[in-house]
Amino acid sequence: MKKIKYCCRNFKHGSKSVFKALKHEFPDLKQKKKDCLGNCKLCSKQCMVLIGKTEVIVAPSADKLYKKLKHRIG
C-alpha cells in the first residue's frame, strides 16, 4: 500500500486516533502527518486521509475510517 497522509487540521474530527491505531497495529505502514492536504471542503466536515497522491478516503467517523483503511490494507 502507498503512503497514507493525514491532515493535522483533521485530527479534531478523529483521524488522530486512526493514525495512532494503525501505527500500533501496522508499524511498517508508511504514514505521514501534513499541516494541510489542500482538501479543505472534505476535511472540514468529516474524517479523511489521502492515499498516495490522488486517492481520498472519507468517512463520517473515525471508527468507519479505520475500518475502511484496515480493509484496504488487507
One Martini backbone bead per residue (centre of mass of N, CA, C, O) as a GRO file, in nm:
protein
   74
    1MET     BB    1   0.099   0.034   0.018
    2LYS     BB    2   0.074   0.343   0.026
    3LYS     BB    3   0.085   0.642   0.149
    4ILE     BB    4  -0.045   0.793   0.440
    5LYS     BB    5  -0.225   1.100   0.470
    6TYR     BB    6  -0.249   1.360   0.715
    7CYS     BB    7  -0.443   1.608   0.852
    8CYS     BB    8  -0.402   1.804   1.126
    9ARG     BB    9  -0.688   1.951   1.105
   10ASN     BB   10  -0.844   1.657   1.126
   11PHE     BB   11  -0.800   1.553   1.421
   12LYS     BB   12  -1.074   1.665   1.545
   13HIS     BB   13  -1.241   1.423   1.386
   14GLY     BB   14  -1.036   1.148   1.456
   15SER     BB   15  -0.767   1.076   1.288
   16LYS     BB   16  -0.563   1.037   1.521
   17SER     BB   17  -0.664   0.756   1.615
   18VAL     BB   18  -0.602   0.617   1.348
   19PHE     BB   19  -0.302   0.668   1.338
   20LYS     BB   20  -0.232   0.522   1.605
   21ALA     BB   21  -0.360   0.244   1.545
   22LEU     BB   22  -0.196   0.181   1.284
   23LYS     BB   23   0.085   0.214   1.409
   24HIS     BB   24   0.047  -0.022   1.611
   25GLU     BB   25  -0.054  -0.253   1.404
   26PHE     BB   26   0.133  -0.109   1.152
   27PRO     BB   27   0.460  -0.022   1.167
   28ASP     BB   28   0.533  -0.039   0.838
   29LEU     BB   29   0.348   0.177   0.771
   30LYS     BB   30   0.304   0.453   0.572
   31GLN     BB   31   0.302   0.762   0.753
   32LYS     BB   32   0.169   1.109   0.737
   33LYS     BB   33   0.196   1.438   0.856
   34LYS     BB   34   0.010   1.727   0.765
   35ASP     BB   35  -0.100   2.040   0.776
   36CYS     BB   36  -0.197   2.033   0.459
   37LEU     BB   37  -0.387   1.887   0.170
   38GLY     BB   38  -0.619   2.066   0.009
   39ASN     BB   39  -0.919   1.934   0.132
   40CYS     BB   40  -1.124   2.130   0.294
   41LYS     BB   41  -1.415   2.040   0.228
   42LEU     BB   42  -1.375   1.755   0.352
   43CYS     BB   43  -1.207   1.803   0.618
   44SER     BB   44  -1.428   1.993   0.773
   45LYS     BB   45  -1.660   1.740   0.794
   46GLN     BB   46  -1.453   1.485   0.797
   47CYS     BB   47  -1.291   1.206   0.778
   48MET     BB   48  -0.948   1.203   0.636
   49VAL     BB   49  -0.747   1.070   0.362
   50LEU     BB   50  -0.437   1.017   0.182
   51ILE     BB   51  -0.357   0.817  -0.100
   52GLY     BB   52  -0.093   0.910  -0.206
   53LYS     BB   53  -0.188   1.169  -0.445
   54THR     BB   54  -0.530   1.112  -0.502
   55GLU     BB   55  -0.658   0.928  -0.285
   56VAL     BB   56  -0.967   0.961  -0.118
   57ILE     BB   57  -1.071   0.904   0.224
   58VAL     BB   58  -1.398   0.889   0.368
   59ALA     BB   59  -1.568   0.957   0.691
   60PRO     BB   60  -1.793   1.021   0.956
   61SER     BB   61  -1.583   0.843   1.123
   62ALA     BB   62  -1.318   0.696   1.272
   63ASP     BB   63  -1.416   0.403   1.265
   64LYS     BB   64  -1.482   0.395   0.958
   65LEU     BB   65  -1.202   0.471   0.860
   66TYR     BB   66  -1.053   0.235   0.987
   67LYS     BB   67  -1.207   0.011   0.835
   68LYS     BB   68  -1.131   0.101   0.548
   69LEU     BB   69  -0.823   0.082   0.584
   70LYS     BB   70  -0.806  -0.210   0.677
   71HIS     BB   71  -0.928  -0.325   0.418
   72ARG     BB   72  -0.705  -0.214   0.227
   73ILE     BB   73  -0.461  -0.361   0.362
   74GLY     BB   74  -0.581  -0.668   0.466
   0.00000   0.00000   0.00000
